[in-house]
């Protein structure tokens, strides 16, 4: 189950398995007992995917466990990526737990713009339909620090997932997104056209309002 650049002893494998189970269940008492004896394990990769206990607990939506663990970590540990290039913050953004991501950002504000699996945490939250998370991350993300490719990918995702109010705020700030193309050579017009064809009555007020504003910006 576990891999490393060195050969793990049976004792280490068992210890890391116990850490994984503790993080997955949110059992801080069990994890704390291990960390007291083996403090270096706090930032260790404990799964074959390269997840640390922080990755596991964040994905499993265990806020208390994450808080206790992070308070014992250094700032570089928070940005540790798994083998897919995902930080624990990126995975947390997919849970919809705003309290959890707020806590992580208090420790390191740059986590919001570290991409995972070729997208921003904000885009991941939008793809998974977490409105409160999308609104929160939109507010705190330093948009001027993003690449053009990030903005257009985010913009089209917001359209595809019906977050028209947030998409409107983004295009009003960056009108050039009206004609920009993403990595698949798709524009916002393509995405809107597809949405409109799927809803022939076009009765969604948010959608109609966005369409009108979008055409004015083109």
PDB file of N, CA and C in Angstrom, residues 44-135:
ATOM      1  N   UNK A  44       5.031  13.101   6.936  1.00  0.00           N
ATOM      2  CA  UNK A  44       5.415  11.941   6.118  1.00  0.00           C
ATOM      3  C   UNK A  44       4.332  11.595   5.098  1.00  0.00           C
ATOM      4  N   UNK A  45       4.755  11.081   3.951  1.00  0.00           N
ATOM      5  CA  UNK A  45       3.818  10.523   2.979  1.00  0.00           C
ATOM      6  C   UNK A  45       3.465   9.112   3.462  1.00  0.00           C
ATOM      7  N   UNK A  46       2.187   8.855   3.661  1.00  0.00           N
ATOM      8  CA  UNK A  46       1.792   7.590   4.286  1.00  0.00           C
ATOM      9  C   UNK A  46       0.954   6.692   3.383  1.00  0.00           C
ATOM     10  N   UNK A  47       0.757   7.093   2.129  1.00  0.00           N
ATOM     11  CA  UNK A  47       0.042   6.230   1.179  1.00  0.00           C
ATOM     12  C   UNK A  47       0.814   6.173  -0.125  1.00  0.00           C
ATOM     13  N   UNK A  48       0.476   5.220  -0.958  1.00  0.00           N
ATOM     14  CA  UNK A  48       1.174   5.077  -2.236  1.00  0.00           C
ATOM     15  C   UNK A  48       0.861   6.233  -3.186  1.00  0.00           C
ATOM     16  N   UNK A  49      -0.206   6.972  -2.904  1.00  0.00           N
ATOM     17  CA  UNK A  49      -0.531   8.154  -3.716  1.00  0.00           C
ATOM     18  C   UNK A  49       0.254   9.381  -3.267  1.00  0.00           C
ATOM     19  N   UNK A  50       1.052   9.222  -2.213  1.00  0.00           N
ATOM     20  CA  UNK A  50       1.840  10.340  -1.717  1.00  0.00           C
ATOM     21  C   UNK A  50       1.093  11.241  -0.761  1.00  0.00           C
ATOM     22  N   UNK A  51       0.004  10.749  -0.191  1.00  0.00           N
ATOM     23  CA  UNK A  51      -0.764  11.548   0.756  1.00  0.00           C
ATOM     24  C   UNK A  51      -0.109  11.563   2.129  1.00  0.00           C
ATOM     25  N   UNK A  52      -0.127  12.727   2.731  1.00  0.00           N
ATOM     26  CA  UNK A  52       0.233  12.847   4.139  1.00  0.00           C
ATOM     27  C   UNK A  52      -1.038  12.680   4.957  1.00  0.00           C
ATOM     28  N   UNK A  53      -0.903  12.643   6.273  1.00  0.00           N
ATOM     29  CA  UNK A  53      -2.088  12.568   7.126  1.00  0.00           C
ATOM     30  C   UNK A  53      -2.979  13.790   6.913  1.00  0.00           C
ATOM     31  N   UNK A  54      -2.359  14.926   6.591  1.00  0.00           N
ATOM     32  CA  UNK A  54      -3.143  16.140   6.338  1.00  0.00           C
ATOM     33  C   UNK A  54      -4.011  15.978   5.095  1.00  0.00           C
ATOM     34  N   UNK A  55      -3.463  15.405   4.030  1.00  0.00           N
ATOM     35  CA  UNK A  55      -4.254  15.130   2.830  1.00  0.00           C
ATOM     36  C   UNK A  55      -5.457  14.253   3.167  1.00  0.00           C
ATOM     37  N   UNK A  56      -5.188  13.202   3.919  1.00  0.00           N
ATOM     38  CA  UNK A  56      -6.237  12.229   4.232  1.00  0.00           C
ATOM     39  C   UNK A  56      -7.334  12.867   5.072  1.00  0.00           C
ATOM     40  N   UNK A  57      -6.951  13.590   6.123  1.00  0.00           N
ATOM     41  CA  UNK A  57      -7.936  14.199   7.014  1.00  0.00           C
ATOM     42  C   UNK A  57      -8.728  15.303   6.317  1.00  0.00           C
ATOM     43  N   UNK A  58      -8.052  16.086   5.478  1.00  0.00           N
ATOM     44  CA  UNK A  58      -8.741  17.154   4.750  1.00  0.00           C
ATOM     45  C   UNK A  58      -9.759  16.575   3.775  1.00  0.00           C
ATOM     46  N   UNK A  59      -9.374  15.520   3.062  1.00  0.00           N
ATOM     47  CA  UNK A  59     -10.290  14.876   2.117  1.00  0.00           C
ATOM     48  C   UNK A  59     -11.490  14.277   2.829  1.00  0.00           C
ATOM     49  N   UNK A  60     -11.254  13.767   4.043  1.00  0.00           N
ATOM     50  CA  UNK A  60     -12.320  13.131   4.821  1.00  0.00           C
ATOM     51  C   UNK A  60     -13.130  14.142   5.631  1.00  0.00           C
ATOM     52  N   UNK A  61     -12.779  15.439   5.501  1.00  0.00           N
ATOM     53  CA  UNK A  61     -13.582  16.512   6.088  1.00  0.00           C
ATOM     54  C   UNK A  61     -13.559  16.500   7.621  1.00  0.00           C
ATOM     55  N   UNK A  62     -12.386  16.236   8.188  1.00  0.00           N
ATOM     56  CA  UNK A  62     -12.247  16.203   9.643  1.00  0.00           C
ATOM     57  C   UNK A  62     -11.562  17.491  10.120  1.00  0.00           C
ATOM     58  N   UNK A  63     -12.371  18.506  10.396  1.00  0.00           N
ATOM     59  CA  UNK A  63     -11.842  19.826  10.741  1.00  0.00           C
ATOM     60  C   UNK A  63     -11.003  19.799  12.017  1.00  0.00           C
ATOM     61  N   UNK A  64     -11.495  19.146  13.052  1.00  0.00           N
ATOM     62  CA  UNK A  64     -10.761  19.127  14.322  1.00  0.00           C
ATOM     63  C   UNK A  64      -9.392  18.475  14.158  1.00  0.00           C
ATOM     64  N   UNK A  65      -9.348  17.368  13.452  1.00  0.00           N
ATOM     65  CA  UNK A  65      -8.085  16.669  13.223  1.00  0.00           C
ATOM     66  C   UNK A  65      -7.124  17.579  12.463  1.00  0.00           C
ATOM     67  N   UNK A  66      -7.622  18.215  11.417  1.00  0.00           N
ATOM     68  CA  UNK A  66      -6.775  19.106  10.619  1.00  0.00           C
ATOM     69  C   UNK A  66      -6.213  20.231  11.475  1.00  0.00           C
ATOM     70  N   UNK A  67      -7.044  20.838  12.300  1.00  0.00           N
ATOM     71  CA  UNK A  67      -6.574  21.948  13.140  1.00  0.00           C
ATOM     72  C   UNK A  67      -5.472  21.498  14.098  1.00  0.00           C
ATOM     73  N   UNK A  68      -5.690  20.364  14.733  1.00  0.00           N
ATOM     74  CA  UNK A  68      -4.690  19.862  15.666  1.00  0.00           C
ATOM     75  C   UNK A  68      -3.374  19.541  14.954  1.00  0.00           C
ATOM     76  N   UNK A  69      -3.475  18.949  13.794  1.00  0.00           N
ATOM     77  CA  UNK A  69      -2.281  18.563  13.042  1.00  0.00           C
ATOM     78  C   UNK A  69      -1.528  19.780  12.520  1.00  0.00           C
ATOM     79  N   UNK A  70      -2.254  20.706  11.921  1.00  0.00           N
ATOM     80  CA  UNK A  70      -1.622  21.889  11.331  1.00  0.00           C
ATOM     81  C   UNK A  70      -0.904  22.721  12.382  1.00  0.00           C
ATOM     82  N   UNK A  71      -1.443  22.777  13.574  1.00  0.00           N
ATOM     83  CA  UNK A  71      -0.798  23.543  14.639  1.00  0.00           C
ATOM     84  C   UNK A  71       0.558  22.966  15.045  1.00  0.00           C
ATOM     85  N   UNK A  72       0.861  21.774  14.570  1.00  0.00           N
ATOM     86  CA  UNK A  72       2.143  21.136  14.860  1.00  0.00           C
ATOM     87  C   UNK A  72       3.046  21.075  13.629  1.00  0.00           C
ATOM     88  N   UNK A  73       2.597  21.677  12.535  1.00  0.00           N
ATOM     89  CA  UNK A  73       3.335  21.601  11.273  1.00  0.00           C
ATOM     90  C   UNK A  73       4.033  22.917  10.975  1.00  0.00           C
ATOM     91  N   UNK A  74       5.024  22.850  10.099  1.00  0.00           N
ATOM     92  CA  UNK A  74       5.659  24.065   9.596  1.00  0.00           C
ATOM     93  C   UNK A  74       4.926  24.506   8.343  1.00  0.00           C
ATOM     94  N   UNK A  75       5.119  25.760   7.959  1.00  0.00           N
ATOM     95  CA  UNK A  75       4.418  26.287   6.790  1.00  0.00           C
ATOM     96  C   UNK A  75       4.707  25.497   5.514  1.00  0.00           C
ATOM     97  N   UNK A  76       5.957  25.113   5.233  1.00  0.00           N
ATOM     98  CA  UNK A  76       6.208  24.317   4.010  1.00  0.00           C
ATOM     99  C   UNK A  76       5.440  23.001   3.983  1.00  0.00           C
ATOM    100  N   UNK A  77       5.174  22.414   5.155  1.00  0.00           N
ATOM    101  CA  UNK A  77       4.424  21.159   5.194  1.00  0.00           C
ATOM    102  C   UNK A  77       3.023  21.319   4.623  1.00  0.00           C
ATOM    103  N   UNK A  78       2.444  22.508   4.768  1.00  0.00           N
ATOM    104  CA  UNK A  78       1.070  22.732   4.314  1.00  0.00           C
ATOM    105  C   UNK A  78       0.957  22.673   2.801  1.00  0.00           C
ATOM    106  N   UNK A  79       2.039  22.997   2.115  1.00  0.00           N
ATOM    107  CA  UNK A  79       2.027  23.012   0.650  1.00  0.00           C
ATOM    108  C   UNK A  79       2.536  21.707   0.045  1.00  0.00           C
ATOM    109  N   UNK A  80       2.752  20.685   0.889  1.00  0.00           N
ATOM    110  CA  UNK A  80       3.202  19.392   0.380  1.00  0.00           C
ATOM    111  C   UNK A  80       2.197  18.842  -0.622  1.00  0.00           C
ATOM    112  N   UNK A  81       2.696  18.397  -1.764  1.00  0.00           N
ATOM    113  CA  UNK A  81       1.821  17.851  -2.809  1.00  0.00           C
ATOM    114  C   UNK A  81       1.888  16.333  -2.828  1.00  0.00           C
ATOM    115  N   UNK A  82       0.759  15.721  -3.168  1.00  0.00           N
ATOM    116  CA  UNK A  82       0.769  14.279  -3.379  1.00  0.00           C
ATOM    117  C   UNK A  82       1.329  13.993  -4.763  1.00  0.00           C
ATOM    118  N   UNK A  83       1.291  12.753  -5.199  1.00  0.00           N
ATOM    119  CA  UNK A  83       1.918  12.395  -6.476  1.00  0.00           C
ATOM    120  C   UNK A  83       1.159  12.945  -7.683  1.00  0.00           C
ATOM    121  N   UNK A  84      -0.072  13.414  -7.466  1.00  0.00           N
ATOM    122  CA  UNK A  84      -0.842  14.043  -8.540  1.00  0.00           C
ATOM    123  C   UNK A  84      -0.689  15.555  -8.540  1.00  0.00           C
ATOM    124  N   UNK A  85       0.105  16.072  -7.608  1.00  0.00           N
ATOM    125  CA  UNK A  85       0.327  17.507  -7.537  1.00  0.00           C
ATOM    126  C   UNK A  85      -0.719  18.259  -6.739  1.00  0.00           C
ATOM    127  N   UNK A  86      -1.445  17.559  -5.862  1.00  0.00           N
ATOM    128  CA  UNK A  86      -2.500  18.192  -5.079  1.00  0.00           C
ATOM    129  C   UNK A  86      -2.042  18.483  -3.648  1.00  0.00           C
ATOM    130  N   UNK A  87      -2.319  19.690  -3.192  1.00  0.00           N
ATOM    131  CA  UNK A  87      -2.106  20.003  -1.787  1.00  0.00           C
ATOM    132  C   UNK A  87      -3.329  19.546  -0.986  1.00  0.00           C
ATOM    133  N   UNK A  88      -3.182  19.496   0.321  1.00  0.00           N
ATOM    134  CA  UNK A  88      -4.327  19.183   1.177  1.00  0.00           C
ATOM    135  C   UNK A  88      -5.393  20.266   1.044  1.00  0.00           C
ATOM    136  N   UNK A  89      -4.976  21.508   0.843  1.00  0.00           N
ATOM    137  CA  UNK A  89      -5.930  22.600   0.674  1.00  0.00           C
ATOM    138  C   UNK A  89      -6.779  22.379  -0.575  1.00  0.00           C
ATOM    139  N   UNK A  90      -6.147  21.956  -1.656  1.00  0.00           N
ATOM    140  CA  UNK A  90      -6.883  21.691  -2.890  1.00  0.00           C
ATOM    141  C   UNK A  90      -7.955  20.633  -2.661  1.00  0.00           C
ATOM    142  N   UNK A  91      -7.600  19.584  -1.933  1.00  0.00           N
ATOM    143  CA  UNK A  91      -8.565  18.527  -1.636  1.00  0.00           C
ATOM    144  C   UNK A  91      -9.656  19.044  -0.700  1.00  0.00           C
ATOM    145  N   UNK A  92      -9.282  19.889   0.245  1.00  0.00           N
ATOM    146  CA  UNK A  92     -10.264  20.458   1.171  1.00  0.00           C
ATOM    147  C   UNK A  92     -11.281  21.321   0.436  1.00  0.00           C
ATOM    148  N   UNK A  93     -10.834  22.018  -0.606  1.00  0.00           N
ATOM    149  CA  UNK A  93     -11.751  22.865  -1.366  1.00  0.00           C
ATOM    150  C   UNK A  93     -12.869  22.040  -2.004  1.00  0.00           C
ATOM    151  N   UNK A  94     -12.588  20.781  -2.243  1.00  0.00           N
ATOM    152  CA  UNK A  94     -13.593  19.908  -2.840  1.00  0.00           C
ATOM    153  C   UNK A  94     -14.597  19.346  -1.861  1.00  0.00           C
ATOM    154  N   UNK A  95     -14.398  19.604  -0.563  1.00  0.00           N
ATOM    155  CA  UNK A  95     -15.338  19.087   0.437  1.00  0.00           C
ATOM    156  C   UNK A  95     -16.492  20.043   0.695  1.00  0.00           C
ATOM    157  N   UNK A  96     -16.306  21.311   0.360  1.00  0.00           N
ATOM    158  CA  UNK A  96     -17.323  22.307   0.656  1.00  0.00           C
ATOM    159  C   UNK A  96     -17.245  22.856   2.070  1.00  0.00           C
ATOM    160  N   UNK A  97     -16.252  22.434   2.844  1.00  0.00           N
ATOM    161  CA  UNK A  97     -16.109  22.849   4.241  1.00  0.00           C
ATOM    162  C   UNK A  97     -15.332  24.163   4.310  1.00  0.00           C
ATOM    163  N   UNK A  98     -16.067  25.270   4.376  1.00  0.00           N
ATOM    164  CA  UNK A  98     -15.438  26.590   4.358  1.00  0.00           C
ATOM    165  C   UNK A  98     -14.612  26.825   5.618  1.00  0.00           C
ATOM    166  N   UNK A  99     -15.076  26.354   6.747  1.00  0.00           N
ATOM    167  CA  UNK A  99     -14.333  26.533   8.001  1.00  0.00           C
ATOM    168  C   UNK A  99     -12.947  25.918   7.899  1.00  0.00           C
ATOM    169  N   UNK A 100     -12.874  24.768   7.273  1.00  0.00           N
ATOM    170  CA  UNK A 100     -11.596  24.069   7.151  1.00  0.00           C
ATOM    171  C   UNK A 100     -10.617  24.864   6.280  1.00  0.00           C
ATOM    172  N   UNK A 101     -11.084  25.334   5.130  1.00  0.00           N
ATOM    173  CA  UNK A 101     -10.175  26.065   4.241  1.00  0.00           C
ATOM    174  C   UNK A 101      -9.817  27.429   4.827  1.00  0.00           C
ATOM    175  N   UNK A 102     -10.731  28.045   5.562  1.00  0.00           N
ATOM    176  CA  UNK A 102     -10.406  29.307   6.216  1.00  0.00           C
ATOM    177  C   UNK A 102      -9.256  29.120   7.198  1.00  0.00           C
ATOM    178  N   UNK A 103      -9.310  28.039   7.936  1.00  0.00           N
ATOM    179  CA  UNK A 103      -8.246  27.777   8.900  1.00  0.00           C
ATOM    180  C   UNK A 103      -6.909  27.577   8.200  1.00  0.00           C
ATOM    181  N   UNK A 104      -6.891  26.815   7.120  1.00  0.00           N
ATOM    182  CA  UNK A 104      -5.649  26.578   6.390  1.00  0.00           C
ATOM    183  C   UNK A 104      -5.092  27.878   5.814  1.00  0.00           C
ATOM    184  N   UNK A 105      -5.971  28.749   5.331  1.00  0.00           N
ATOM    185  CA  UNK A 105      -5.519  30.013   4.755  1.00  0.00           C
ATOM    186  C   UNK A 105      -4.943  30.945   5.803  1.00  0.00           C
ATOM    187  N   UNK A 106      -5.379  30.815   7.046  1.00  0.00           N
ATOM    188  CA  UNK A 106      -4.786  31.614   8.111  1.00  0.00           C
ATOM    189  C   UNK A 106      -3.308  31.281   8.287  1.00  0.00           C
ATOM    190  N   UNK A 107      -2.962  30.053   7.955  1.00  0.00           N
ATOM    191  CA  UNK A 107      -1.576  29.599   8.087  1.00  0.00           C
ATOM    192  C   UNK A 107      -0.734  29.925   6.857  1.00  0.00           C
ATOM    193  N   UNK A 108      -1.384  29.917   5.679  1.00  0.00           N
ATOM    194  CA  UNK A 108      -0.642  30.179   4.435  1.00  0.00           C
ATOM    195  C   UNK A 108      -1.619  30.643   3.364  1.00  0.00           C
ATOM    196  N   UNK A 109      -1.646  31.930   3.084  1.00  0.00           N
ATOM    197  CA  UNK A 109      -2.596  32.494   2.131  1.00  0.00           C
ATOM    198  C   UNK A 109      -2.306  32.081   0.689  1.00  0.00           C
ATOM    199  N   UNK A 110      -1.077  31.650   0.410  1.00  0.00           N
ATOM    200  CA  UNK A 110      -0.749  31.279  -0.976  1.00  0.00           C
ATOM    201  C   UNK A 110      -1.380  29.960  -1.399  1.00  0.00           C
ATOM    202  N   UNK A 111      -1.937  29.211  -0.448  1.00  0.00           N
ATOM    203  CA  UNK A 111      -2.540  27.922  -0.785  1.00  0.00           C
ATOM    204  C   UNK A 111      -3.670  28.066  -1.792  1.00  0.00           C
ATOM    205  N   UNK A 112      -4.331  29.215  -1.809  1.00  0.00           N
ATOM    206  CA  UNK A 112      -5.489  29.421  -2.688  1.00  0.00           C
ATOM    207  C   UNK A 112      -5.116  29.443  -4.161  1.00  0.00           C
ATOM    208  N   UNK A 113      -3.857  29.716  -4.482  1.00  0.00           N
ATOM    209  CA  UNK A 113      -3.483  29.798  -5.900  1.00  0.00           C
ATOM    210  C   UNK A 113      -2.495  28.696  -6.302  1.00  0.00           C
ATOM    211  N   UNK A 114      -2.330  27.696  -5.448  1.00  0.00           N
ATOM    212  CA  UNK A 114      -1.510  26.544  -5.832  1.00  0.00           C
ATOM    213  C   UNK A 114      -2.402  25.562  -6.561  1.00  0.00           C
ATOM    214  N   UNK A 115      -2.086  25.325  -7.828  1.00  0.00           N
ATOM    215  CA  UNK A 115      -2.929  24.461  -8.657  1.00  0.00           C
ATOM    216  C   UNK A 115      -2.780  22.995  -8.267  1.00  0.00           C
ATOM    217  N   UNK A 116      -3.849  22.277  -8.454  1.00  0.00           N
ATOM    218  CA  UNK A 116      -3.828  20.834  -8.272  1.00  0.00           C
ATOM    219  C   UNK A 116      -4.548  20.192  -9.440  1.00  0.00           C
ATOM    220  N   UNK A 117      -4.018  19.122  -9.973  1.00  0.00           N
ATOM    221  CA  UNK A 117      -4.624  18.442 -11.130  1.00  0.00           C
ATOM    222  C   UNK A 117      -5.002  19.453 -12.214  1.00  0.00           C
ATOM    223  N   UNK A 118      -4.102  20.379 -12.482  1.00  0.00           N
ATOM    224  CA  UNK A 118      -4.226  21.365 -13.549  1.00  0.00           C
ATOM    225  C   UNK A 118      -5.384  22.337 -13.371  1.00  0.00           C
ATOM    226  N   UNK A 119      -5.793  22.599 -12.144  1.00  0.00           N
ATOM    227  CA  UNK A 119      -6.818  23.606 -11.912  1.00  0.00           C
ATOM    228  C   UNK A 119      -6.650  24.230 -10.537  1.00  0.00           C
ATOM    229  N   UNK A 120      -7.276  25.365 -10.354  1.00  0.00           N
ATOM    230  CA  UNK A 120      -7.240  26.063  -9.078  1.00  0.00           C
ATOM    231  C   UNK A 120      -8.214  25.414  -8.086  1.00  0.00           C
ATOM    232  N   UNK A 121      -7.960  25.602  -6.782  1.00  0.00           N
ATOM    233  CA  UNK A 121      -8.928  25.126  -5.792  1.00  0.00           C
ATOM    234  C   UNK A 121     -10.325  25.694  -6.032  1.00  0.00           C
ATOM    235  N   UNK A 122     -10.405  26.957  -6.449  1.00  0.00           N
ATOM    236  CA  UNK A 122     -11.693  27.581  -6.737  1.00  0.00           C
ATOM    237  C   UNK A 122     -12.423  26.847  -7.855  1.00  0.00           C
ATOM    238  N   UNK A 123     -11.709  26.484  -8.897  1.00  0.00           N
ATOM    239  CA  UNK A 123     -12.334  25.761  -9.999  1.00  0.00           C
ATOM    240  C   UNK A 123     -12.807  24.384  -9.556  1.00  0.00           C
ATOM    241  N   UNK A 124     -12.031  23.724  -8.700  1.00  0.00           N
ATOM    242  CA  UNK A 124     -12.445  22.420  -8.182  1.00  0.00           C
ATOM    243  C   UNK A 124     -13.749  22.537  -7.384  1.00  0.00           C
ATOM    244  N   UNK A 125     -13.840  23.577  -6.567  1.00  0.00           N
ATOM    245  CA  UNK A 125     -15.064  23.786  -5.781  1.00  0.00           C
ATOM    246  C   UNK A 125     -16.261  24.010  -6.696  1.00  0.00           C
ATOM    247  N   UNK A 126     -16.041  24.749  -7.784  1.00  0.00           N
ATOM    248  CA  UNK A 126     -17.135  24.996  -8.731  1.00  0.00           C
ATOM    249  C   UNK A 126     -17.560  23.709  -9.430  1.00  0.00           C
ATOM    250  N   UNK A 127     -16.593  22.917  -9.848  1.00  0.00           N
ATOM    251  CA  UNK A 127     -16.909  21.661 -10.521  1.00  0.00           C
ATOM    252  C   UNK A 127     -17.748  20.742  -9.647  1.00  0.00           C
ATOM    253  N   UNK A 128     -17.521  20.800  -8.339  1.00  0.00           N
ATOM    254  CA  UNK A 128     -18.233  19.932  -7.408  1.00  0.00           C
ATOM    255  C   UNK A 128     -19.496  20.581  -6.844  1.00  0.00           C
ATOM    256  N   UNK A 129     -19.792  21.810  -7.299  1.00  0.00           N
ATOM    257  CA  UNK A 129     -21.066  22.439  -6.957  1.00  0.00           C
ATOM    258  C   UNK A 129     -21.186  23.016  -5.566  1.00  0.00           C
ATOM    259  N   UNK A 130     -20.073  23.392  -4.944  1.00  0.00           N
ATOM    260  CA  UNK A 130     -20.107  23.921  -3.579  1.00  0.00           C
ATOM    261  C   UNK A 130     -20.205  25.449  -3.606  1.00  0.00           C
ATOM    262  N   UNK A 131     -21.432  25.968  -3.578  1.00  0.00           N
ATOM    263  CA  UNK A 131     -21.637  27.405  -3.735  1.00  0.00           C
ATOM    264  C   UNK A 131     -20.933  28.226  -2.660  1.00  0.00           C
ATOM    265  N   UNK A 132     -21.117  27.882  -1.398  1.00  0.00           N
ATOM    266  CA  UNK A 132     -20.496  28.678  -0.336  1.00  0.00           C
ATOM    267  C   UNK A 132     -18.974  28.709  -0.493  1.00  0.00           C
ATOM    268  N   UNK A 133     -18.407  27.571  -0.885  1.00  0.00           N
ATOM    269  CA  UNK A 133     -16.964  27.511  -1.084  1.00  0.00           C
ATOM    270  C   UNK A 133     -16.550  28.358  -2.278  1.00  0.00           C
ATOM    271  N   UNK A 134     -17.320  28.306  -3.349  1.00  0.00           N
ATOM    272  CA  UNK A 134     -17.009  29.095  -4.542  1.00  0.00           C
ATOM    273  C   UNK A 134     -17.018  30.585  -4.217  1.00  0.00           C
ATOM    274  N   UNK A 135     -18.056  31.034  -3.526  1.00  0.00           N
ATOM    275  CA  UNK A 135     -18.164  32.454  -3.181  1.00  0.00           C
ATOM    276  C   UNK A 135     -17.007  32.876  -2.283  1.00  0.00           C
TER     277      UNK A 135
END
